[in-house]
Tab-separated table of C-alpha atoms in Angstrom:
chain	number	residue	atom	x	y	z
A	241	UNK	CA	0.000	0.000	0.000
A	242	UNK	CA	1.129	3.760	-0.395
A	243	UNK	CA	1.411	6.422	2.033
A	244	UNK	CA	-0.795	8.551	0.789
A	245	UNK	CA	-3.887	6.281	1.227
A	246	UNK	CA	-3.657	6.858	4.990
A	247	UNK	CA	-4.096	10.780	4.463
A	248	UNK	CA	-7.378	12.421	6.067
A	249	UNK	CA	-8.159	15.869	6.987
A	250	UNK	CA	-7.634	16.327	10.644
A	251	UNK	CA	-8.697	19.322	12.254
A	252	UNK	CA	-6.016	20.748	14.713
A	253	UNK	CA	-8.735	21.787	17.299
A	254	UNK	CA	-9.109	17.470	17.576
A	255	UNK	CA	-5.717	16.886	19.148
A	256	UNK	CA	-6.334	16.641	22.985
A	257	UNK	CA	-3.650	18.333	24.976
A	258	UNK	CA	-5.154	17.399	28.070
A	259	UNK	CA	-6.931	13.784	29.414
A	260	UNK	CA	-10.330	13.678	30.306
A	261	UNK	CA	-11.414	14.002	33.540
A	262	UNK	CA	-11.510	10.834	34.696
A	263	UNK	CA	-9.643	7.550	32.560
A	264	UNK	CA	-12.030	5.382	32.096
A	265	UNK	CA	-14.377	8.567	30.916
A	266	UNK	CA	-12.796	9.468	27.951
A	267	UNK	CA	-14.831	8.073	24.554
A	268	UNK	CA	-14.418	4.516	23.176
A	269	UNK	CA	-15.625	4.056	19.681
A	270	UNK	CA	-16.399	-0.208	18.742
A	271	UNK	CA	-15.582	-1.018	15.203
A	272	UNK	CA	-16.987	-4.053	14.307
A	273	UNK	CA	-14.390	-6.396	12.171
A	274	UNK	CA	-16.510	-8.410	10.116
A	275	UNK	CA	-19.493	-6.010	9.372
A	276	UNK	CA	-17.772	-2.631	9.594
A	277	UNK	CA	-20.674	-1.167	12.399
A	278	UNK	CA	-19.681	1.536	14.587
A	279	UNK	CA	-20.829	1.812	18.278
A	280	UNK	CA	-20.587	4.922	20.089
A	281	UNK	CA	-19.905	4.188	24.004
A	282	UNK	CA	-17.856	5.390	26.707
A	283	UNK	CA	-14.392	3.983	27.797
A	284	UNK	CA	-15.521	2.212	31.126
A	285	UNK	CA	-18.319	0.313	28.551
A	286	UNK	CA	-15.592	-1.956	27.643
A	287	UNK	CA	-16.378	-4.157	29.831
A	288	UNK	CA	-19.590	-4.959	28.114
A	289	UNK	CA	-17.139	-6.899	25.184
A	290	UNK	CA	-15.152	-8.947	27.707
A	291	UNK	CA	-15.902	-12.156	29.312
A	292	UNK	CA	-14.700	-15.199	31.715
A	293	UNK	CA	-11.189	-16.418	30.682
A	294	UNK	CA	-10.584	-13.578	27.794
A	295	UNK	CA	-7.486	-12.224	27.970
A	296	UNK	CA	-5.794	-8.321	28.020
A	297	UNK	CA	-2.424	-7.869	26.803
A	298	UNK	CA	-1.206	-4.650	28.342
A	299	UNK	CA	2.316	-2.958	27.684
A	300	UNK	CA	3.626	-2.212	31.081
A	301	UNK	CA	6.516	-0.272	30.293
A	302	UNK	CA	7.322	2.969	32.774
A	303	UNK	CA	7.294	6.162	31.027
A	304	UNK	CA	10.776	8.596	32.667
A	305	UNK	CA	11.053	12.313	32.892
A	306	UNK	CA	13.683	12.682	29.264
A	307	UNK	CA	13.211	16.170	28.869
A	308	UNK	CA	15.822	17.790	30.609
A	309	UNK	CA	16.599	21.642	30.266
A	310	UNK	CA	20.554	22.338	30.666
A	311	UNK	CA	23.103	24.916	29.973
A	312	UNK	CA	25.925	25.487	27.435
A	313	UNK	CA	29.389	25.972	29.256
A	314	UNK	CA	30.670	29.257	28.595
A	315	UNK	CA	27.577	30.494	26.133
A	316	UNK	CA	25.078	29.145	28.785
A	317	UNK	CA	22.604	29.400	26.083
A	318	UNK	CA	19.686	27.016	26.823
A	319	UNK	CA	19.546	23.692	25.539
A	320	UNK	CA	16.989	21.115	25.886
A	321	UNK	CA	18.130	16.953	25.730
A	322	UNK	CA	15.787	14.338	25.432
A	323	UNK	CA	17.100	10.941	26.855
A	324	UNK	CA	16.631	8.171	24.617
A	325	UNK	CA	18.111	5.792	25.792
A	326	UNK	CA	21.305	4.652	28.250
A	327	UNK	CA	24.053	2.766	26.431
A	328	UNK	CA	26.037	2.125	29.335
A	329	UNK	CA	24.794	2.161	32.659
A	330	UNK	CA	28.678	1.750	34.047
A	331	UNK	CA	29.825	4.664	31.946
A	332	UNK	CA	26.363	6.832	32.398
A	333	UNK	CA	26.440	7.187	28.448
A	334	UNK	CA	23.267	7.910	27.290
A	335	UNK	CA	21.334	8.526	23.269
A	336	UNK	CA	19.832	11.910	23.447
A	337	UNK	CA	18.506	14.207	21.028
A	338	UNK	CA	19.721	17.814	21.530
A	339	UNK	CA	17.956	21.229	20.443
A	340	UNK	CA	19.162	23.441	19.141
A	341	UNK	CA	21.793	20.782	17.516
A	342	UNK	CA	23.996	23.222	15.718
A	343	UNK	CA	25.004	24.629	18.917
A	344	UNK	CA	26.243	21.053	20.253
A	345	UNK	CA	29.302	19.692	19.410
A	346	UNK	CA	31.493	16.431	20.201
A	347	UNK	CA	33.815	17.742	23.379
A	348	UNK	CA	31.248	20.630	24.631
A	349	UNK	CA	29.517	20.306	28.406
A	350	UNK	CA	26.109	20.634	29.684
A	351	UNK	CA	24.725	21.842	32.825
A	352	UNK	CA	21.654	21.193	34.088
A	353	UNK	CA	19.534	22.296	37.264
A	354	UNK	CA	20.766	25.408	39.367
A	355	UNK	CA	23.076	24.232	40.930
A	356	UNK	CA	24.907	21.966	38.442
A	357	UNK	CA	22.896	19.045	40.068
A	358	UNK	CA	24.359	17.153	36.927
A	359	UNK	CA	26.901	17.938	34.407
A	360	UNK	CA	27.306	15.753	31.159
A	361	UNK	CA	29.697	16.409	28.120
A	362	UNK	CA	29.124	15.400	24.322
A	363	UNK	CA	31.003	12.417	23.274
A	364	UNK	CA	29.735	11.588	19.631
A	365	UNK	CA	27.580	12.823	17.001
A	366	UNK	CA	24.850	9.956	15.877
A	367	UNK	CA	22.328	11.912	13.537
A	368	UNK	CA	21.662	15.788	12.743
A	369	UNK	CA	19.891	16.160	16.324
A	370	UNK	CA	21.399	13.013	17.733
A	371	UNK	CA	24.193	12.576	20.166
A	372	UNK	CA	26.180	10.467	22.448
A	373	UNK	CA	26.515	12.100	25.927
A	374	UNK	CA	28.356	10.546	29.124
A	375	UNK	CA	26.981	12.361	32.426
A	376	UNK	CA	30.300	12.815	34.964
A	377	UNK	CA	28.781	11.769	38.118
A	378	UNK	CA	30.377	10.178	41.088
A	379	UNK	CA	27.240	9.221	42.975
A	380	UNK	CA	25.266	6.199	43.037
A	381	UNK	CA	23.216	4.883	40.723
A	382	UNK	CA	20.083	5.799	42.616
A	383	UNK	CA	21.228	8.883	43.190
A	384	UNK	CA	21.701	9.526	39.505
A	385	UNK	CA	18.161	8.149	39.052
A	386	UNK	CA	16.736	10.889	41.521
A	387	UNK	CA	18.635	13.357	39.945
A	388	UNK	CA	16.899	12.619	36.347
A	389	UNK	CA	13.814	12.637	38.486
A	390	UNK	CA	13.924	16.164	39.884
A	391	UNK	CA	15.590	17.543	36.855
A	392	UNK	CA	13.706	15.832	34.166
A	393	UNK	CA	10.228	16.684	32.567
A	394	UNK	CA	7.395	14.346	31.421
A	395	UNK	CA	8.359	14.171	27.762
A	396	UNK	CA	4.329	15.282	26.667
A	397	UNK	CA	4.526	14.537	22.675
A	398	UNK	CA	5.756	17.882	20.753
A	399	UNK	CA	1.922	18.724	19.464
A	400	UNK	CA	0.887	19.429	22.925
A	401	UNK	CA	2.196	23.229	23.184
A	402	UNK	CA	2.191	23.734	26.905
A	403	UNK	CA	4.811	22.672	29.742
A	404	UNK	CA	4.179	19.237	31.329
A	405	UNK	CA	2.765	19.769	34.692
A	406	UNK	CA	2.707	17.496	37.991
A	407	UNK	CA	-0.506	16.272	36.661
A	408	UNK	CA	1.022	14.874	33.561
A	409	UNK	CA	3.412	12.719	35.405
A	410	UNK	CA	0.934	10.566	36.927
A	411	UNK	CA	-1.903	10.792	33.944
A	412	UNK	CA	0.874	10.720	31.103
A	413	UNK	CA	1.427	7.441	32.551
A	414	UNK	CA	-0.680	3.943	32.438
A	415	UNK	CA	-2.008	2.844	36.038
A	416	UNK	CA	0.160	-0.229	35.975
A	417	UNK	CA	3.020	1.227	34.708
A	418	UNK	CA	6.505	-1.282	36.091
A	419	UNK	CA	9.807	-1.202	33.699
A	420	UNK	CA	10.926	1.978	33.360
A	421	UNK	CA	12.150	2.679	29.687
A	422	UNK	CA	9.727	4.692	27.962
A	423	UNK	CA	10.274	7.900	26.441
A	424	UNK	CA	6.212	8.279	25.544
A	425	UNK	CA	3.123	6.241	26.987
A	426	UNK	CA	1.085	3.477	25.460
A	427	UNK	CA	-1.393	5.598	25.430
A	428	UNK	CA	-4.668	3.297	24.719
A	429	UNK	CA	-3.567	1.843	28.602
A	430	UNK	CA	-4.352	5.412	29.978
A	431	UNK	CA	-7.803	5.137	30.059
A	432	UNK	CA	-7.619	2.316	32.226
A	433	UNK	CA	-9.052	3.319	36.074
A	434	UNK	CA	-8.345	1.078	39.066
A	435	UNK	CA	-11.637	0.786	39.576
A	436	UNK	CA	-12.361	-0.467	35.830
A	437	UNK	CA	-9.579	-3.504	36.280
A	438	UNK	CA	-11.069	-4.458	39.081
A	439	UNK	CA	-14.345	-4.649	37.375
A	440	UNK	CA	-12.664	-6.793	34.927
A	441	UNK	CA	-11.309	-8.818	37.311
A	442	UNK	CA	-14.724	-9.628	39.048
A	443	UNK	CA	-15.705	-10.663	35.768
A	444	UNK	CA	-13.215	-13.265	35.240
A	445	UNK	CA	-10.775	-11.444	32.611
A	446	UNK	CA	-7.197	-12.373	33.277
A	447	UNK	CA	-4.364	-9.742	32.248
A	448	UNK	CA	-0.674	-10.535	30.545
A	449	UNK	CA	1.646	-8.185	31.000
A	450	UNK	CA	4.758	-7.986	28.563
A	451	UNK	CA	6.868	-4.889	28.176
A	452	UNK	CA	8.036	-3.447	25.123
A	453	UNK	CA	9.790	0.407	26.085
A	454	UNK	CA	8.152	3.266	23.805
A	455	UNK	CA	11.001	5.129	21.496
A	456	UNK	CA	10.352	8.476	19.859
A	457	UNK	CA	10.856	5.983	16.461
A	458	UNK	CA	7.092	4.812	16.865
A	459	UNK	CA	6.076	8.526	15.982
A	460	UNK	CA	8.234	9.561	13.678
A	461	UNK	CA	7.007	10.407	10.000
A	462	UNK	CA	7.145	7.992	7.341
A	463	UNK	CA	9.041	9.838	4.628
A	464	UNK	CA	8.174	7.416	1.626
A	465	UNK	CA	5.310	6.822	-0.471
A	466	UNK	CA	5.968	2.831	-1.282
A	467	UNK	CA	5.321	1.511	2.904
A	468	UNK	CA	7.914	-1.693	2.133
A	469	UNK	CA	10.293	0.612	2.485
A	470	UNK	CA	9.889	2.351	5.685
A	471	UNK	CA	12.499	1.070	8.555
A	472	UNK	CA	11.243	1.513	12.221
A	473	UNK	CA	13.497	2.313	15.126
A	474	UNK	CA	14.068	-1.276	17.110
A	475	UNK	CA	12.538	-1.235	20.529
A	476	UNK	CA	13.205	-3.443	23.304
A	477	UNK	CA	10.354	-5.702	24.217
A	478	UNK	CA	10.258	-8.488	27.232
A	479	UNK	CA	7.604	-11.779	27.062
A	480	UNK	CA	7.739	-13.397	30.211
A	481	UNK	CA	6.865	-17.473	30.089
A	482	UNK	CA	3.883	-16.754	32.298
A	483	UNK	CA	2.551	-13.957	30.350
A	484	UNK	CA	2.982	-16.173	27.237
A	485	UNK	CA	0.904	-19.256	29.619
A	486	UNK	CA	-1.950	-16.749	29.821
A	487	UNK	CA	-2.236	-15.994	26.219
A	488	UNK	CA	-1.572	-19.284	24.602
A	489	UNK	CA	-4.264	-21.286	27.116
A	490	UNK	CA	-6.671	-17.861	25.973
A	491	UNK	CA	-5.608	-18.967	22.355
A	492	UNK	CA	-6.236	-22.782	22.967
A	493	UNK	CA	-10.138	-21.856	24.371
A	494	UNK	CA	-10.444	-19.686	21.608
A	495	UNK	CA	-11.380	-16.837	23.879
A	496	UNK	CA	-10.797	-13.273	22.638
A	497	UNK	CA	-7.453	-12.142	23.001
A	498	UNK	CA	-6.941	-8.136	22.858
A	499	UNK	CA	-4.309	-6.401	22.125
A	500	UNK	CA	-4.222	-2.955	24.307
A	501	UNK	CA	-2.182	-0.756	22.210
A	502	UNK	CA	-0.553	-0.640	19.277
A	503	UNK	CA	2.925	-1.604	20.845
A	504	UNK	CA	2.042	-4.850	22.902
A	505	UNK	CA	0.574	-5.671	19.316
A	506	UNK	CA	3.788	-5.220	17.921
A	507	UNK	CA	5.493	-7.212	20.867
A	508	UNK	CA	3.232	-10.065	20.512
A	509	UNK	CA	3.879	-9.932	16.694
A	510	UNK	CA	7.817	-9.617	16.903
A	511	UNK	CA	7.526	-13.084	19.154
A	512	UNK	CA	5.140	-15.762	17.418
A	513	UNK	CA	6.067	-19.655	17.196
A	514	UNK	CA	5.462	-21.986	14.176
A	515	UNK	CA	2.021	-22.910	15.619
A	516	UNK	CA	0.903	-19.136	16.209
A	517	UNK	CA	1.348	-19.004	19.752
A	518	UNK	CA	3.017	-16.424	21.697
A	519	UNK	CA	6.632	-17.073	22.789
A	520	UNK	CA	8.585	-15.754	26.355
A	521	UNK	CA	11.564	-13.407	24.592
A	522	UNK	CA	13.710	-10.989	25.627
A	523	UNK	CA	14.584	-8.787	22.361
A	524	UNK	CA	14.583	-5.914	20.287
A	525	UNK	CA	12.272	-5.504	17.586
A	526	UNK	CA	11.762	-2.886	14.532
A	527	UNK	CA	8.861	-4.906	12.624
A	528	UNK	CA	6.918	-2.685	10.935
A	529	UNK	CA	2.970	-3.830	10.717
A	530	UNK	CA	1.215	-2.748	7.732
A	531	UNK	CA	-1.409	-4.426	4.953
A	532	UNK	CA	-2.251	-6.554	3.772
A	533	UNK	CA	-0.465	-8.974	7.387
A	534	UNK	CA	-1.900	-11.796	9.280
A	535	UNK	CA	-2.438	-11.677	12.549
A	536	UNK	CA	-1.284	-14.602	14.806
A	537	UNK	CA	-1.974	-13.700	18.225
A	538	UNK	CA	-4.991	-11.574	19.287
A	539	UNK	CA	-8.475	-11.604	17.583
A	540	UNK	CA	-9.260	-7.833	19.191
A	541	UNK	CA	-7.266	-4.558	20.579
A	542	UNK	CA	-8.055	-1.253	22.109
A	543	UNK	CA	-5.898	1.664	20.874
A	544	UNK	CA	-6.239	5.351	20.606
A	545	UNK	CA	-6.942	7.643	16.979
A	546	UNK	CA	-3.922	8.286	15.247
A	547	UNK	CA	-2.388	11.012	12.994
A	548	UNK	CA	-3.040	10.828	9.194
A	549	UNK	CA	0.158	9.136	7.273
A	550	UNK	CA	1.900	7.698	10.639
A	551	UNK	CA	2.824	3.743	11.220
A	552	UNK	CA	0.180	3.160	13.745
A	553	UNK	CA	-2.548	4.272	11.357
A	554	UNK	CA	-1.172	1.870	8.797
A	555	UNK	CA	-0.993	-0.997	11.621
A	556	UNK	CA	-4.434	-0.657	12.402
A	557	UNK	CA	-5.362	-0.692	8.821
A	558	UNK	CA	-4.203	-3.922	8.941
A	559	UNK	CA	-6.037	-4.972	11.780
A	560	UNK	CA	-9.256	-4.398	11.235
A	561	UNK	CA	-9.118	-3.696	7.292
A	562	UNK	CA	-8.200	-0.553	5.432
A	563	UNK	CA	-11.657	0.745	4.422
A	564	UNK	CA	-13.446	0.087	7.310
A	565	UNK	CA	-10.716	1.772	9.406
A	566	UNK	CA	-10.835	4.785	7.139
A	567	UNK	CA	-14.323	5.331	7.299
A	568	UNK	CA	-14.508	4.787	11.214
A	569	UNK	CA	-11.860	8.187	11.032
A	570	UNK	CA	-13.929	9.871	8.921
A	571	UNK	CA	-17.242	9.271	11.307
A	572	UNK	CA	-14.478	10.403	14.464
A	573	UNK	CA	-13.504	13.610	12.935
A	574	UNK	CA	-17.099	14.290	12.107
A	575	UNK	CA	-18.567	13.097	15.864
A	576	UNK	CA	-15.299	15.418	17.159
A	577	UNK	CA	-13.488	12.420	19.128
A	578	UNK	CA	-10.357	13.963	20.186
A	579	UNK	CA	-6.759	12.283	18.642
A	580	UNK	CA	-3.517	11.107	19.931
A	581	UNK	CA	-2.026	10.237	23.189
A	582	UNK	CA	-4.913	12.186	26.013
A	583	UNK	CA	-7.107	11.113	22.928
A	584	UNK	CA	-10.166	9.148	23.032
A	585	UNK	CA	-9.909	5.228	22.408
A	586	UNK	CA	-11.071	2.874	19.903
A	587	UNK	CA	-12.046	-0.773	20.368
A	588	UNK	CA	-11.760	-2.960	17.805
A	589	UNK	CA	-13.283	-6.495	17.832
């Protein structure tokens, strides 16, 4: 398929830049699989679709503060780095993306907090905005962690223009968040209330957890029309063997099996066994979901309303079927459901 088959006009008034009031509140639109029907509900309805011995697959990665503000040495012109991800946990080296990046060079230092809480200096040059930095710190590793924590800012996806506040650390974040790693949420678990798990609980749906850590590479733009050719950024992704136990016995009793979010889909994808049942793994995957692709694990997911042209458009194209997807986004933009990560949610079964 091309690119430009996933285009649709998208009002910029839809993009939420804040989460509903209350998770489980926000809208949850059903698209129907084999028919194409649309259902208009609320979140917390989900539970309607769900029965004894289903399963939910939910991505329990831990989103960190990687926005940190610092200062040039001698300039001390303001620079923001975003932590990608650490290289070296011995060496405190660490992928970053650094703006302005024409300011930054291999050699210079950074500053950050008011009192030079941490200091880090640029060791390589990786892409035009990327680079290698090593943070010179003496403490312990906890106390490095803290430090991140007080200096660092809930990295709140570019199209929301407004600082992140205490607020956004806890909502920008999924209720069961564990494995810290994430540089941006799986957002379709952040409508997920405590008191809506339990609820599924009482009702006999079992969870598997698996982690798989968010990278800034599952939003960035696909910059050619023929989709074979588009290479994602690899992720890391964990299936533990009891996780795995959960789905496959789900699989066995032909229960429904849902997917919540686009990225346990792709970690359930990125590990599938001759038979089409999930397998434990520890790994890194860039596997890139688009149509026409058959599905091995789950026969359902729950994800949020994505951006015209982007990968996780294209992904749940492929899911539930190109033109009934496209026509569910053009009955969104028209009933105003709001897009992207504090977005409203979508079930599709």
């Amino acid at each position: 398929m091309k690119l430009s088959q996933f285009k649709f006009n998208l009002p910029e008034s839809l993009l939420a830049s804040e989460p509903s009031e209350n998770r489980d509140e926000s809208r949850l639109m059903v698209l129907h699989r084999d028919t194409g029907k649309i259902e208009h509900k609320i979140f917390k309805d989900v539970l309607d679709y769900f029965d004894d011995k289903d399963v939910m697959i939910l991505n329990n990665t831990k989103v960190f503060p990687a926005r940190l503000y610092g200062n040039k040495e001698k300039t001390g012109a303001t620079i923001e780095v975003f932590l990608l991800r650490e290289l070296n946990n011995e060496l405190r080296l660490w992928d970053v993306l650094v703006d302005p990046a024409r300011k930054i060079r291999v050699g210079n230092k950074l500053y950050f907090g008011d009192d030079d809480l941490l200091v880090a200096e640029v060791v390589d040059n990786t892409t035009s905005r990327g680079r290698t930095i090593r943070f010179l710190f003496e403490g312990t590793d906890e106390e490095f962690r803290r430090n991140i924590e007080i200096l660092g800012e809930t990295p709140l996806p570019k199209y929301i223009k407004r600082k992140a506040t205490p607020e956004d650390k806890f909502r920008y974040q999924t209720i069961y968040a564990k494995n810290e790693g994430a540089v941006a949420a799986p957002t379709a678990g952040l409508h997920f209330s405590r008191e809506l798990m339990k609820r599924l609980e009482l009702k006999g749906v079992d969870f598997a957890e698996v982690t798989l850590h968010v990278g800034l590479g599952t939003f960035r733009t696909v910059e050619v029309e023929d989709l074979t050719k588009h290479k994602m950024d690899s992720e890391q992704f964990i299936i533990t063997d009891e996780a795995a136990k959960v789905v496959n016995k789900a699989i066995d009793n032909k229960r429904r099996v849902c997917a919540v979010g686009t990225t346990s889909m792709r970690a359930i994808e990125s590990s599938v066994s001759a038979d089409h049942h999930l397998k434990a793994a520890s790994d890194w995957t860039s596997k890139f979901i688009y149509p026409p692709y058959d599905f091995s694990i789950a026969n359902s997911m729950i994800t949020n309303f994505h951006t015209p042209e982007s990968t996780l458009l294209v992904m749940i194209a492929a899911f539930a079927g190109y033109e009934n997807v496209m026509n569910a986004y053009e009955v969104a933009v028209k009933e105003k459901y709001r897009f992207y990560s504090y977005g409203d949610a979508m079930l599709i079964i």
